[in-house]
mmCIF file of C-alpha atoms in Angstrom:
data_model
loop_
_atom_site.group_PDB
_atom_site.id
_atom_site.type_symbol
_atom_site.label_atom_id
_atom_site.label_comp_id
_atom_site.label_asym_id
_atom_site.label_seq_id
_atom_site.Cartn_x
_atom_site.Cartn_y
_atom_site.Cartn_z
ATOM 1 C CA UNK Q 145 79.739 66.710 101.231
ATOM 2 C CA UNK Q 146 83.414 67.822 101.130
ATOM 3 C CA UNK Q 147 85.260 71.452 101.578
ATOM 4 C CA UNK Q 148 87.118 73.199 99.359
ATOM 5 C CA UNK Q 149 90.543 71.012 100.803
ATOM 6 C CA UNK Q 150 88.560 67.427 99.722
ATOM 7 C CA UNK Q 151 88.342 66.612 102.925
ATOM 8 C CA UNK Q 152 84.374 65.825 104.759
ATOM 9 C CA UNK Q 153 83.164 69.086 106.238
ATOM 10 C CA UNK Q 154 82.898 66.803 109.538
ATOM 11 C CA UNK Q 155 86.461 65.762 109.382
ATOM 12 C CA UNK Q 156 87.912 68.861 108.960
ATOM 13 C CA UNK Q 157 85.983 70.498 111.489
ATOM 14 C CA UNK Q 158 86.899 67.915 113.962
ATOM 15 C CA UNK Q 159 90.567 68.519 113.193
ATOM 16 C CA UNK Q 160 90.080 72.347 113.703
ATOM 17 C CA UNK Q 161 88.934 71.784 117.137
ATOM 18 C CA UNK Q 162 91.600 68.910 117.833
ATOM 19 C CA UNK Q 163 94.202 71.651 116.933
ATOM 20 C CA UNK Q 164 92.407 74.234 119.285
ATOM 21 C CA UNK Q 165 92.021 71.861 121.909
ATOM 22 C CA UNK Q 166 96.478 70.967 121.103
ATOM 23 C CA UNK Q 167 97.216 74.296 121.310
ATOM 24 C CA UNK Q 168 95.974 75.124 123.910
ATOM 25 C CA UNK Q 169 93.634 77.739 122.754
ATOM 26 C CA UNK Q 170 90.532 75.456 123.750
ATOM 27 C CA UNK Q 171 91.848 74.417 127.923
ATOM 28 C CA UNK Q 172 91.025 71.584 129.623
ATOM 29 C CA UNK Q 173 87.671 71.632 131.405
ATOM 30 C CA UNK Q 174 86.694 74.283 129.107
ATOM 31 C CA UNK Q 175 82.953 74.670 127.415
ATOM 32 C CA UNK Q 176 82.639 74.272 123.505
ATOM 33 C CA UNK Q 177 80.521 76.243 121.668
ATOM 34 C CA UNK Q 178 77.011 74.584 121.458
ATOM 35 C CA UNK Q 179 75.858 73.140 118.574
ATOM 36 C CA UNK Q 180 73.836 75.779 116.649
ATOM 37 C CA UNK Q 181 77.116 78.103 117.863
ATOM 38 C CA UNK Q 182 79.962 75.632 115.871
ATOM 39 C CA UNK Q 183 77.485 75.450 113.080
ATOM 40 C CA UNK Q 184 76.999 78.934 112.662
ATOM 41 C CA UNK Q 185 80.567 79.766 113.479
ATOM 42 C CA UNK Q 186 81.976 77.356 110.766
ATOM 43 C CA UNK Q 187 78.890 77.488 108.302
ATOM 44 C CA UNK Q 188 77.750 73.692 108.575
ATOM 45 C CA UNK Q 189 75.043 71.611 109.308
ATOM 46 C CA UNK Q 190 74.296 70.527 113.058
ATOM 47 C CA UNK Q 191 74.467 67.093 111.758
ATOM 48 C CA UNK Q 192 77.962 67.489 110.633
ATOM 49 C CA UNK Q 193 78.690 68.964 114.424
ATOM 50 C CA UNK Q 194 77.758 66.135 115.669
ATOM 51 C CA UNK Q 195 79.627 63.718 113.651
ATOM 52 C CA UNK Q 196 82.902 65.850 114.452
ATOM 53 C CA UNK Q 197 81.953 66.192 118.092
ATOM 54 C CA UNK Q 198 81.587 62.138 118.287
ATOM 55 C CA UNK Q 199 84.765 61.453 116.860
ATOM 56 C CA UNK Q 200 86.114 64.154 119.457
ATOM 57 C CA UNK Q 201 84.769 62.338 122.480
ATOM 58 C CA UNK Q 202 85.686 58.569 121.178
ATOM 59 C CA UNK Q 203 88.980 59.802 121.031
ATOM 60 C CA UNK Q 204 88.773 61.380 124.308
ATOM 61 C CA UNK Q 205 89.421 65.091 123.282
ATOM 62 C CA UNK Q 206 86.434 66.374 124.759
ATOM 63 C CA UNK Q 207 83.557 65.272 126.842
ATOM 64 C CA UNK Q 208 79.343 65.482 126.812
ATOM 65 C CA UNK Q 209 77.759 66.624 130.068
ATOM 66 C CA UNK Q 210 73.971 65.859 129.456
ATOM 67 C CA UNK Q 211 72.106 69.279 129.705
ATOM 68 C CA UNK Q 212 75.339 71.300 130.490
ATOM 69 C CA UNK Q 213 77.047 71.275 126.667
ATOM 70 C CA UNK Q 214 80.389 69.742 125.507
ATOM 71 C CA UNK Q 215 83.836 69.927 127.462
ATOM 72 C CA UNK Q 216 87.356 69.927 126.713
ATOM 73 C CA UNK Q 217 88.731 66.312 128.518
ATOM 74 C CA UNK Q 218 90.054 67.262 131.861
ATOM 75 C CA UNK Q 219 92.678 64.766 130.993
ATOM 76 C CA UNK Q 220 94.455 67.547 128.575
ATOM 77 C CA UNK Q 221 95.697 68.690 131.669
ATOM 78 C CA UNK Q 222 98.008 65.999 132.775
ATOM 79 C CA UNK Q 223 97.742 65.243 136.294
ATOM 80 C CA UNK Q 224 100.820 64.804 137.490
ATOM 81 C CA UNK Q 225 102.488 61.876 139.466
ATOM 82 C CA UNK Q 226 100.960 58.929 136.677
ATOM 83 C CA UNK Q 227 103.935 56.780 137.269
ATOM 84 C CA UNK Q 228 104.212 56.311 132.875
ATOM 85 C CA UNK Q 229 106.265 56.954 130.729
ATOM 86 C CA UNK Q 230 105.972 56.651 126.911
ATOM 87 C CA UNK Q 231 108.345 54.829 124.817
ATOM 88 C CA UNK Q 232 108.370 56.346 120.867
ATOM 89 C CA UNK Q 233 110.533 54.331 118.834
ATOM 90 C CA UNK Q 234 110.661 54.205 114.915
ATOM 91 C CA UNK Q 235 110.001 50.462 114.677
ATOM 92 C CA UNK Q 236 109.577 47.524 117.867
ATOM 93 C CA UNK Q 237 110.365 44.568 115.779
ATOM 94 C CA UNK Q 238 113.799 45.939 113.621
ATOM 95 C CA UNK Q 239 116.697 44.011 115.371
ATOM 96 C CA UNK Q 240 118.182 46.625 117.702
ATOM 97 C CA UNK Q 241 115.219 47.839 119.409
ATOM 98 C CA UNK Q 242 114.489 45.167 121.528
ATOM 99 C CA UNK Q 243 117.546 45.466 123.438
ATOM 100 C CA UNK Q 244 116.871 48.801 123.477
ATOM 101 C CA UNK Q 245 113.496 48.718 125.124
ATOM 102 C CA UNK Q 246 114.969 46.292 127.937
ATOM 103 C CA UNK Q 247 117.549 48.907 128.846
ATOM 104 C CA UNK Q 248 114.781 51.355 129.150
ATOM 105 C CA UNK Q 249 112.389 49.192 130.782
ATOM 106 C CA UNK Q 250 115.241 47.953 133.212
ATOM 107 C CA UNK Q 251 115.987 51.289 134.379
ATOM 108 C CA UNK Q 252 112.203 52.567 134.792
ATOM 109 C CA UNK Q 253 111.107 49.479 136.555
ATOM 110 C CA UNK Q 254 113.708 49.981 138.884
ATOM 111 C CA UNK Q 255 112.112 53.338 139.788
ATOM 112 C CA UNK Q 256 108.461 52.385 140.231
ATOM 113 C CA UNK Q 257 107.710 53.474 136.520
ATOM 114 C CA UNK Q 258 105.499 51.667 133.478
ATOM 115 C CA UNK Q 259 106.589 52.182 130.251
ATOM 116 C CA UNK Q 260 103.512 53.055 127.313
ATOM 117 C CA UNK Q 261 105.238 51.976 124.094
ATOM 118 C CA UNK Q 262 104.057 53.050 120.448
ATOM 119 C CA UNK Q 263 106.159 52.629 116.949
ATOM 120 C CA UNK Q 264 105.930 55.481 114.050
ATOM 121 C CA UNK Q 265 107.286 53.152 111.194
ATOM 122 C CA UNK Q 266 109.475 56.314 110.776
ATOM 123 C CA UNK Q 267 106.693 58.231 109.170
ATOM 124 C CA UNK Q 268 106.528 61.705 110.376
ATOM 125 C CA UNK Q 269 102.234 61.436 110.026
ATOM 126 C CA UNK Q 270 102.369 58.557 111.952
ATOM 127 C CA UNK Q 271 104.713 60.511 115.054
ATOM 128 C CA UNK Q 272 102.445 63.202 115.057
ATOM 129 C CA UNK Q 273 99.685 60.752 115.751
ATOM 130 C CA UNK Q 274 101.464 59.134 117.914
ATOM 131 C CA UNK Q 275 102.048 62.067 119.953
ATOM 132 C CA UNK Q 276 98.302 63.710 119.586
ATOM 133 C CA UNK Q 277 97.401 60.016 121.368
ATOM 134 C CA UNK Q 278 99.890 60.150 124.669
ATOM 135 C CA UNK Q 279 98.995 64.126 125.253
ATOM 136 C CA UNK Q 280 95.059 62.533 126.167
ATOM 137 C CA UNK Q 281 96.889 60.348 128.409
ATOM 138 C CA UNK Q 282 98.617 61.033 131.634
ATOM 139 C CA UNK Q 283 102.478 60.503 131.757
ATOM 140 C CA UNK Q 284 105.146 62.127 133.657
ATOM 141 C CA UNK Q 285 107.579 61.706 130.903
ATOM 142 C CA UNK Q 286 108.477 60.680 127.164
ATOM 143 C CA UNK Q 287 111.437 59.194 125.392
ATOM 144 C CA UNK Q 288 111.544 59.125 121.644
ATOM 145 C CA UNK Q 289 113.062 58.068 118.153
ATOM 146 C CA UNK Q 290 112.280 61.085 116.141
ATOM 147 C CA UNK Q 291 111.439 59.808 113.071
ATOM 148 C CA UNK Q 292 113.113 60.918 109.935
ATOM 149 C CA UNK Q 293 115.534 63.331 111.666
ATOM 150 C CA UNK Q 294 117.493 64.815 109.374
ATOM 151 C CA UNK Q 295 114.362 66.232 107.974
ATOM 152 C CA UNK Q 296 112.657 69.756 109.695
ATOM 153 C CA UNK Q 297 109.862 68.505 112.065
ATOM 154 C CA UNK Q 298 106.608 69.449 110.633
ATOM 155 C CA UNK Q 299 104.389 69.408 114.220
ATOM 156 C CA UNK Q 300 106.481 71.419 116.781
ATOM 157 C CA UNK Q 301 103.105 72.257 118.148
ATOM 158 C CA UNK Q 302 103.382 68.656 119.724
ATOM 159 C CA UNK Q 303 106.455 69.469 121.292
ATOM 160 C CA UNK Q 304 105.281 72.432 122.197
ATOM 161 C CA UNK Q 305 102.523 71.270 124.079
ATOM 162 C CA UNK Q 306 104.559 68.754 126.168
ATOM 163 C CA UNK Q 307 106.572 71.871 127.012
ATOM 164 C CA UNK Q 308 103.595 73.835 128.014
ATOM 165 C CA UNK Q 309 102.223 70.469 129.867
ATOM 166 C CA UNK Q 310 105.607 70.228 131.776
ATOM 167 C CA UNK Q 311 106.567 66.693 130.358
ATOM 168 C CA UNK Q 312 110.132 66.326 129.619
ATOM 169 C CA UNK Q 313 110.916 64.164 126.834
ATOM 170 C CA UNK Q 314 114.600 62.500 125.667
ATOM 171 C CA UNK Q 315 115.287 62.234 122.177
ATOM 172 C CA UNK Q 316 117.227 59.119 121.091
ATOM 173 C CA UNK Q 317 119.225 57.853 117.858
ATOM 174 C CA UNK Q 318 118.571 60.979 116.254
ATOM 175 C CA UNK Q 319 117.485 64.873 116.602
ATOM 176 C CA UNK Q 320 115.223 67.016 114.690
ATOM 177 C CA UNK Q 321 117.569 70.439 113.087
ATOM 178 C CA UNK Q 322 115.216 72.932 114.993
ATOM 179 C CA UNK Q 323 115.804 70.836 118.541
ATOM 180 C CA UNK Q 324 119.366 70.393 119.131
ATOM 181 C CA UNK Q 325 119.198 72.190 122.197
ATOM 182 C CA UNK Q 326 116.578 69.225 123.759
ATOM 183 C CA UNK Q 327 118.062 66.553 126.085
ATOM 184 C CA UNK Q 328 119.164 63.673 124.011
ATOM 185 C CA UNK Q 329 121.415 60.578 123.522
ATOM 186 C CA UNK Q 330 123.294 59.203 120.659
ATOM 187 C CA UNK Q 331 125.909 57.365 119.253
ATOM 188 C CA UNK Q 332 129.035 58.909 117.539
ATOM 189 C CA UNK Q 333 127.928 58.442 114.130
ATOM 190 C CA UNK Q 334 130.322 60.562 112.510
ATOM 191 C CA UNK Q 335 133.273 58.963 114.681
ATOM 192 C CA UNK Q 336 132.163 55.919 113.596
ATOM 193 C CA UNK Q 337 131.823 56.456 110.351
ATOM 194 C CA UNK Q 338 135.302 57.809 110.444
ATOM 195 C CA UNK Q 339 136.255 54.358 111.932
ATOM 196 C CA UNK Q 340 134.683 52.529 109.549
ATOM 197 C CA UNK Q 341 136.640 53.921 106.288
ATOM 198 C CA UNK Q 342 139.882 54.975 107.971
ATOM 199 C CA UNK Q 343 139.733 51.107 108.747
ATOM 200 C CA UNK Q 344 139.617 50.054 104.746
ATOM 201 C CA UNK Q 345 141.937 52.466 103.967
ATOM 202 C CA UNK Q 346 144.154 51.658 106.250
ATOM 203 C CA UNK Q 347 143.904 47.986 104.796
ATOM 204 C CA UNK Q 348 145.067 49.476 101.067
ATOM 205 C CA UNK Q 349 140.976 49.740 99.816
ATOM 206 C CA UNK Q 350 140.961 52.840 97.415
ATOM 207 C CA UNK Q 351 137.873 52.703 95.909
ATOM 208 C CA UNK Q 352 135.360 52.547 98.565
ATOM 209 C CA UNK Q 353 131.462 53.108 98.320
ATOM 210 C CA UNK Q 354 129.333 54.549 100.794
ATOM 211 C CA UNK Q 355 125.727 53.803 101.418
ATOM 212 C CA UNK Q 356 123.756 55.649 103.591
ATOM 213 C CA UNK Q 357 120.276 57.050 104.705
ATOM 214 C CA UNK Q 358 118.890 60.172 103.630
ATOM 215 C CA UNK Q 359 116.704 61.622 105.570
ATOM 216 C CA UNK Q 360 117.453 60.266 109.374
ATOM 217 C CA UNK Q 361 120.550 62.404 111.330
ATOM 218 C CA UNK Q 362 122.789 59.422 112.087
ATOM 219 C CA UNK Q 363 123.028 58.653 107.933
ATOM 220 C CA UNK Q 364 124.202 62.197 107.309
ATOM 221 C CA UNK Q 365 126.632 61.905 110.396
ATOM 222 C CA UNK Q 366 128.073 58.178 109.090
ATOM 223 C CA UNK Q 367 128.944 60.391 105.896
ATOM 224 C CA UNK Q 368 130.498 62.764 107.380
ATOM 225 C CA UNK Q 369 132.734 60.552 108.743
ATOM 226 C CA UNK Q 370 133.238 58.892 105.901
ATOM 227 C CA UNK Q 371 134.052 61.852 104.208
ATOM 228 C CA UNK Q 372 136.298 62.942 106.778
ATOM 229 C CA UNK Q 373 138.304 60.004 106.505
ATOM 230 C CA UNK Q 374 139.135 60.285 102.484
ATOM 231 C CA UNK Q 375 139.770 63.395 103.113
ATOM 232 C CA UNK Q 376 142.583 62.484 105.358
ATOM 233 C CA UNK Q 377 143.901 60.051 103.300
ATOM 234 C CA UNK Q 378 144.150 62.415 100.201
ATOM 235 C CA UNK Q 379 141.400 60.580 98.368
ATOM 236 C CA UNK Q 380 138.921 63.075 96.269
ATOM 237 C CA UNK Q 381 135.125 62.451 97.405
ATOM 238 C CA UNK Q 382 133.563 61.102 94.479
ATOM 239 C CA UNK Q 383 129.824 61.910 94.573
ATOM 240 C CA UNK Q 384 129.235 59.130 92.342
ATOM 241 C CA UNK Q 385 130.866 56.552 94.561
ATOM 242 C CA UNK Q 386 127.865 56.901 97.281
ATOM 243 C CA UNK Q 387 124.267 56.200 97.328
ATOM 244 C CA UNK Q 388 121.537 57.561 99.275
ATOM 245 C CA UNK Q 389 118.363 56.134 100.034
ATOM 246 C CA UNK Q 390 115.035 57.424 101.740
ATOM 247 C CA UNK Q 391 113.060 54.890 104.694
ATOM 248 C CA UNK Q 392 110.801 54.580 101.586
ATOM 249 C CA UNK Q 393 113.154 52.759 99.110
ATOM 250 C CA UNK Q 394 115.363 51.184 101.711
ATOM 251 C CA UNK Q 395 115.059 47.874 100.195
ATOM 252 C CA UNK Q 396 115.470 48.312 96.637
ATOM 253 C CA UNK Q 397 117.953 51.248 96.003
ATOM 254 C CA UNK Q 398 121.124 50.156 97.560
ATOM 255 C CA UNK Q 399 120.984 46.756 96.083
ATOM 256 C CA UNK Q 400 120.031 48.264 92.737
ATOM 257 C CA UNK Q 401 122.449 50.996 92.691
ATOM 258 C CA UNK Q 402 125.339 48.680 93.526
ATOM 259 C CA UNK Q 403 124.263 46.321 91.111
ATOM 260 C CA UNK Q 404 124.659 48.957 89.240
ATOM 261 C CA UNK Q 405 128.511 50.205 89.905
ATOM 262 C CA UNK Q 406 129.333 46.189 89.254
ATOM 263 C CA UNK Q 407 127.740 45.698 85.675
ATOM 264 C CA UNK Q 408 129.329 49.297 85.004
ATOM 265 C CA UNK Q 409 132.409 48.047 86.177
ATOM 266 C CA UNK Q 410 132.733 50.849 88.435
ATOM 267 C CA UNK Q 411 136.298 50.418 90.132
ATOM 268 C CA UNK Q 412 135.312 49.011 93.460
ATOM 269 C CA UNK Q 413 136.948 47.494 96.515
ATOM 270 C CA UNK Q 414 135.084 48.083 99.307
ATOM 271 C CA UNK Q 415 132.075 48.953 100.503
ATOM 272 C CA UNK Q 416 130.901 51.222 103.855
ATOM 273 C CA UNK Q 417 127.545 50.240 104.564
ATOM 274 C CA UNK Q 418 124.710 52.604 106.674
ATOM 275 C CA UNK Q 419 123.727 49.346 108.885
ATOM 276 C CA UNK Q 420 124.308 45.797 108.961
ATOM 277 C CA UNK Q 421 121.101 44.818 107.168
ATOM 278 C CA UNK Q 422 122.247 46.842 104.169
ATOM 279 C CA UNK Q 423 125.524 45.400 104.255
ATOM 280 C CA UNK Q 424 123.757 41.883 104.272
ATOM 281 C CA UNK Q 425 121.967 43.550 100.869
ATOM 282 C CA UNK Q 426 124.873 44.420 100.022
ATOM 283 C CA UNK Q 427 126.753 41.096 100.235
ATOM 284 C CA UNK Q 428 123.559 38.773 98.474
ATOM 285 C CA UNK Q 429 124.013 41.194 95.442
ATOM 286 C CA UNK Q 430 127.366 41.363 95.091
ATOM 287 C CA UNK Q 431 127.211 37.352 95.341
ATOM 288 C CA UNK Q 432 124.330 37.109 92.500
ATOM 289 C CA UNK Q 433 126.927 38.970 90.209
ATOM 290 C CA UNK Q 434 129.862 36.796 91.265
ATOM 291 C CA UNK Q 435 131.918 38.986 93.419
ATOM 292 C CA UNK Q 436 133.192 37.124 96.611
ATOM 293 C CA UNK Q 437 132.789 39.330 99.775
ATOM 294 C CA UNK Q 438 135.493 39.576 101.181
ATOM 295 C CA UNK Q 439 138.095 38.023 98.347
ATOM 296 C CA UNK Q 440 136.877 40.863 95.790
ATOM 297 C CA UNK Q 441 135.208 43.464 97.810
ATOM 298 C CA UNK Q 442 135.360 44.253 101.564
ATOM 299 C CA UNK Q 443 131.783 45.335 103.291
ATOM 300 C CA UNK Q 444 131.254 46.767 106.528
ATOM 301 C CA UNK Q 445 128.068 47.510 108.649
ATOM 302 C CA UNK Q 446 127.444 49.106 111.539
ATOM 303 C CA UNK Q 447 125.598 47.970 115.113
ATOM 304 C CA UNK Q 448 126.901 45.316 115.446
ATOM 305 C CA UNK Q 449 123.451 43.498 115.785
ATOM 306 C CA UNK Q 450 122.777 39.459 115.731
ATOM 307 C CA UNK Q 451 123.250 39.621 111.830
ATOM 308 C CA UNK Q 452 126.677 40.687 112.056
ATOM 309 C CA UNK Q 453 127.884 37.678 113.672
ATOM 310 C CA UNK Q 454 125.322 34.969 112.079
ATOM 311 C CA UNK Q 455 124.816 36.537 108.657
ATOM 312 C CA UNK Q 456 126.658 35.294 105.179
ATOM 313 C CA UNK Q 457 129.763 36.457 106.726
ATOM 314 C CA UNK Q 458 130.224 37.599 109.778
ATOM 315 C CA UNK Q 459 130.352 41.404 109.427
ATOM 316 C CA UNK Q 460 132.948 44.251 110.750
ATOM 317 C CA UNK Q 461 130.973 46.546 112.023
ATOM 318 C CA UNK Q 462 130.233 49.359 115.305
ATOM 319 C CA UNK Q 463 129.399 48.100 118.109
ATOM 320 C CA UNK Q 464 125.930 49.527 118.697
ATOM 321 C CA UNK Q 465 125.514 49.439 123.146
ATOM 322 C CA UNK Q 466 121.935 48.747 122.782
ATOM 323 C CA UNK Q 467 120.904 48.134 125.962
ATOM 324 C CA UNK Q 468 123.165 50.850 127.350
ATOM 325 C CA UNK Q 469 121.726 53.617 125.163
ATOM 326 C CA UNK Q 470 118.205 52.516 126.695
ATOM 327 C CA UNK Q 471 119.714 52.600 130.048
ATOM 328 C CA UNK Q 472 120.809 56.654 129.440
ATOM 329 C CA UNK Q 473 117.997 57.408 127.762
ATOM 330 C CA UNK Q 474 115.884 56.491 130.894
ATOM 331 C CA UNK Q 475 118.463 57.664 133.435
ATOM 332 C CA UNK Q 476 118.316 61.314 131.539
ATOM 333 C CA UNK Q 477 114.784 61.349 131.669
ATOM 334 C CA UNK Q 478 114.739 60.531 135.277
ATOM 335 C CA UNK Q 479 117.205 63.299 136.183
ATOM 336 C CA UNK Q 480 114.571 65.866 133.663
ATOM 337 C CA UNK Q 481 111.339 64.661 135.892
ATOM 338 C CA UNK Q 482 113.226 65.352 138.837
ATOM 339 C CA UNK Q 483 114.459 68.743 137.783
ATOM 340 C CA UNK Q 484 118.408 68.066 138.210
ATOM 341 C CA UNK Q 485 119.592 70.853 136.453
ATOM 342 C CA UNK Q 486 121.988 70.095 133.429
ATOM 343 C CA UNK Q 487 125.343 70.800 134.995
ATOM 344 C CA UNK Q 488 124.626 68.065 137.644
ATOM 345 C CA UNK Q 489 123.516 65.357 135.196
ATOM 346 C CA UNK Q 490 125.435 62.226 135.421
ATOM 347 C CA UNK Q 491 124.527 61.125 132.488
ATOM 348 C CA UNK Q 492 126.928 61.366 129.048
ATOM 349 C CA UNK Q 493 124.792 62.067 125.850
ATOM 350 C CA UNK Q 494 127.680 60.951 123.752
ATOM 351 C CA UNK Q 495 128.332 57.483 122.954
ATOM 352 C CA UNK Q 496 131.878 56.128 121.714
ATOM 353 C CA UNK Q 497 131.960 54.004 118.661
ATOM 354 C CA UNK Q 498 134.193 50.685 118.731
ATOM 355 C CA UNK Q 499 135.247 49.599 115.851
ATOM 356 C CA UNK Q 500 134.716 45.690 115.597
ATOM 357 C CA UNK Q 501 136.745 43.449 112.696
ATOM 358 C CA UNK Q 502 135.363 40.529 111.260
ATOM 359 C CA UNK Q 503 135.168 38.589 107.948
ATOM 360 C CA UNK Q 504 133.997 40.532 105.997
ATOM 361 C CA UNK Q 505 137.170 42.779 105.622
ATOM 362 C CA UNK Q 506 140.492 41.760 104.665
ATOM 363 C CA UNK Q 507 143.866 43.393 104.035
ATOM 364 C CA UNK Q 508 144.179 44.493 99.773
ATOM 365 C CA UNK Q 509 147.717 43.137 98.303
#
């Protein structure tokens, strides 16, 4: 049987007393209504209680005492002192986050810490999953690749919690609109953005294309610097001269769409790419329609990762201080579990850009 959402009347009472038990409004150690209570309250059978109350305690929400009822997990509450700390990141695998994780994981291990990592994919379901899973668990702190930053977080509740829970959390690489005021770290983007262009300008390119992600913080920031940069060099921003793409069609609508501006013949001499794996997109299509990167058309990238160096053509680029940024991240947390208050913090939560030239750029006659 299903409710009126299509969802089994189990499953969706099993998420109404997740999000009790989330909120807060059902504490830890706390008695659930029996069985003939939850199926009177919520007009279902005791069979479907039970199936909602088993999924419950296999996930570790609540607990059965035999003859006493059901209980909200005493682990809800977060004893203090666990010595972990969880590591969020968008993806483990993609080429900068390993680095990443060993600047973390240097720092922490230093300190007598154990880092609990997890990857969203960059899906926003997938973070809020992420983060129902660690608040069952006991850590003393979080640090974490929002995923999909630029867009409004749809589970503040989460963050909420950890608040109410007393678990400080560093955001990295990006930062939800509604959470600027949160202790984070990140790079530049817009100064290196700004970097980036001013660069190919400065080496006579006119007609330069930008590429960059829509819906994470650091792609609107690279634009902005991009922008910034035209603007300063008396160029009108041509709308039509940049494409956006989504984490969803990442790998087929920058190649297309600059496939695109060269069988339009689109004037184009250079292009500003949002990382160096689009760039190395970039540079196989431009290739398949016969334009020589960099003879006809300069690319850049930007992190300066292992592809920039051992790609087609070794890449200008940012340097991206991988390791570093892991370093802060975990030094910042440190300083939040310990209470330092903010004008004591050592840490910077700014990161310089540096502009790197390769190959892959050259000076326009």
């Amino acid at each position: 049987m299903t409710g009126e959402n299509g969802k089994t009347k189990y499953f969706s009472l099993m998420e109404q007393l997740k999000n009790d038990i989330l909120s807060g409004r059902i504490k830890p150690g706390e008695k659930l209504m029996s069985e003939n209570e939850l199926s009177e309250t919520f007009q279902v059978s005791r069979h479907t209680v039970r199936k909602a109350l088993s999924i419950l305690t296999n996930e570790g929400y609540v607990t059965a005492q035999h003859g006493r009822g059901t209980f909200c997990s005493e682990r809800m509450g977060h004893q203090k002192k666990s010595r972990n700390i969880a590591v969020i990141t968008t993806y483990i695998s993609d080429y900068i986050f390993p680095r990443l994780i060993q600047g973390i994981d240097k720092v922490l291990t230093a300190n007598g810490y154990s880092i609990m990592l997890k990857n969203t994919g960059n899906s926003r379901g997938n973070e809020a999953k992420v983060l129902e899973d660690i608040l069952t668990k006991d850590i003393d702190g979080l640090i974490i690749e929002p995923s999909k930053s630029q867009i409004l977080c749809r589970h503040m509740n989460l963050y909420g919690m950890l608040d109410e829970y007393e678990i400080p959390y560093v955001f990295i690489q990006g930062l939800y609109p509604q959470m600027e005021d949160k202790p984070h770290i990140l790079m530049d983007d817009c100064m290196g953005g700004y970097l980036l262009t001013k660069y190919l300008l400065d080496t006579g390119h006119v007609h330069i294309a930008g590429v960059f992600k829509a819906d994470d913080s650091q792609g609107k920031e690279r634009h902005k610097g991009y922008v910034k940069a035209l603007n300063e060099a008396g160029i009108p921003y041509d709308p039509d001269m940049v494409i956006w793409f989504h984490t969803e069609d990442r790998k087929s609508k920058p190649v297309l769409m600059v496939e695109r501006m060269v069988t339009q013949k689109i004037p184009l001499d250079a292009v500003v790419s949002y990382n160096d794996q689009i760039a190395l997109e970039v540079i196989k299509t431009l290739r398949k329609r016969n334009v020589q990167v960099p003879r006809d058309v300069s690319v850049t990238g930007y992190d300066n990762s292992i592809i920039s160096e051992n790609g087609l053509v070794p890449l200008t680029t940012i340097a991206h201080p991988q390791e570093k940024l892991g370093e802060m991240a975990a030094e910042l947390l440190l300083e939040q579990i310990r209470k330092v208050p903010p004008e004591e913090s050592r840490v910077e939560r700014l990161i310089k850009p540096e502009l790197i030239i390769r190959e892959s750029t050259k000076q326009k006659i």
